[in-house]
mmCIF file of C-alpha atoms in Angstrom:
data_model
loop_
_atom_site.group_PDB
_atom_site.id
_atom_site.type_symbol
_atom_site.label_atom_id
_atom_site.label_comp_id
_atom_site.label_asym_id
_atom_site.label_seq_id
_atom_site.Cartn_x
_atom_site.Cartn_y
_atom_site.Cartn_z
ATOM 1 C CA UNK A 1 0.000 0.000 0.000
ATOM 2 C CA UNK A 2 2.889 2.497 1.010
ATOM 3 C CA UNK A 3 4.272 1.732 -2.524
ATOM 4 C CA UNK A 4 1.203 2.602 -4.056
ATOM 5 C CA UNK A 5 1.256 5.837 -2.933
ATOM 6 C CA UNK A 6 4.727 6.777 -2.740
ATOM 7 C CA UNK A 7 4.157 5.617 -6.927
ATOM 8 C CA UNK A 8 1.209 8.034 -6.957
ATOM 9 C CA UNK A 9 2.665 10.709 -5.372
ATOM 10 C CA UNK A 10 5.582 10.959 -7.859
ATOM 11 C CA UNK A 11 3.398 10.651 -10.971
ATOM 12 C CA UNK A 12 1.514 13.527 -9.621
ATOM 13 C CA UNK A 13 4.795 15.364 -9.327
ATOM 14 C CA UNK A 14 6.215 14.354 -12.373
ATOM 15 C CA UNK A 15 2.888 15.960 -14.229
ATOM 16 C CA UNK A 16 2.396 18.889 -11.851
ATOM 17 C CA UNK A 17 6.384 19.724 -13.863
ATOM 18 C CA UNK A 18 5.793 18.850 -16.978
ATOM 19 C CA UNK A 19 2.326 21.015 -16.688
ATOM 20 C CA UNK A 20 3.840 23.897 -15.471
ATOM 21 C CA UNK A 21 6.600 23.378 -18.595
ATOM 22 C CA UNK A 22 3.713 24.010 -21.026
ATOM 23 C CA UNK A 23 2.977 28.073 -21.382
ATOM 24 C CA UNK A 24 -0.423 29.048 -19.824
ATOM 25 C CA UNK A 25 -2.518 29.684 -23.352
ATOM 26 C CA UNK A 26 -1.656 25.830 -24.259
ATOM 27 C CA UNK A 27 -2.578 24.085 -21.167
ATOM 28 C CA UNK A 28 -5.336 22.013 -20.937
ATOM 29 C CA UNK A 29 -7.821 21.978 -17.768
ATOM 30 C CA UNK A 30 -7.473 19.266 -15.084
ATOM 31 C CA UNK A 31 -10.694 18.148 -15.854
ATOM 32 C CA UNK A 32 -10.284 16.957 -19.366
ATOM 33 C CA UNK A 33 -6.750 15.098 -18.732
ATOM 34 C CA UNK A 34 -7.396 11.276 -19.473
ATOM 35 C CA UNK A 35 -4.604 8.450 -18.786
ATOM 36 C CA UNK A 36 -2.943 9.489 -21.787
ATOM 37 C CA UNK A 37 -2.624 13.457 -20.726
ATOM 38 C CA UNK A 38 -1.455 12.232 -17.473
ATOM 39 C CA UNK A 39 1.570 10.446 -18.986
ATOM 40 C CA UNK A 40 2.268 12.917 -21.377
ATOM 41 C CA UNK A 41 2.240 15.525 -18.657
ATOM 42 C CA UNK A 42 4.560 13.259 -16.483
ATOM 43 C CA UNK A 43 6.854 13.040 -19.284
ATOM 44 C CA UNK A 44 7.365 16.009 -19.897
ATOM 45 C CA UNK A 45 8.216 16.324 -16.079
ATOM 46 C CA UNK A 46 10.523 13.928 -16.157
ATOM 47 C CA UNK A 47 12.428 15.481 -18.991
ATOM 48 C CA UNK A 48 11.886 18.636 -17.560
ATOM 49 C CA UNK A 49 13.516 17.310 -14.225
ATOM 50 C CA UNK A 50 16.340 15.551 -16.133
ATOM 51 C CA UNK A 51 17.529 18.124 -18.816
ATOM 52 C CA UNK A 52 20.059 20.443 -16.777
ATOM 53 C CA UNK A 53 21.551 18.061 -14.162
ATOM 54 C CA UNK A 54 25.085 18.039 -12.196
ATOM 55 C CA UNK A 55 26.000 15.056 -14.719
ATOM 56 C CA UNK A 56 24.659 16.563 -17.785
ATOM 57 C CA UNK A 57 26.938 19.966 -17.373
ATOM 58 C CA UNK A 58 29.830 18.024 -16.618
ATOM 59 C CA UNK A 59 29.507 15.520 -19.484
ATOM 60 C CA UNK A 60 29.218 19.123 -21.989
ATOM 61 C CA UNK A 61 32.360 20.568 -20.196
ATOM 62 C CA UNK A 62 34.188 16.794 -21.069
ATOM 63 C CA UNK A 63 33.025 17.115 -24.532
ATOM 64 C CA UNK A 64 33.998 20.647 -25.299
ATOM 65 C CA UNK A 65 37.799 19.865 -24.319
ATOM 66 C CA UNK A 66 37.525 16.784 -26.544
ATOM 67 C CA UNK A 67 36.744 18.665 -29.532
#
């Protein structure tokens, strides 16, 4: 049971992100998001969450003094 929510909890996160990515004129209400919107919206969260990490800048300082 703890699981289940602990899984719930960070999908809700994950699309609470990604929704908040998306500029205000192209968001779609709460109301109409289906299973699909939901993991489109957590997603997007997730890439949001994962594009400008610790790891990421130091792999593009690495590179640059490779090339």
């Amino acid at each position: 049971m703890a699981l289940l929510i602990v899984l719930t909890v960070t999908v809700a996160l994950f699309a609470y992100v990604g929704r908040s990515a998306v500029p205000a004129a192209e968001r779609l209400p709460l109301r109409s998001w289906g299973l699909r919107g939901l993991a489109r919206n957590a997603w997007l969260g997730l890439v949001v969450c994962a594009l400008d990490t610790p790891l990421d800048r130091t792999m593009e300082e690495m590179f640059r003094a490779c090339r």
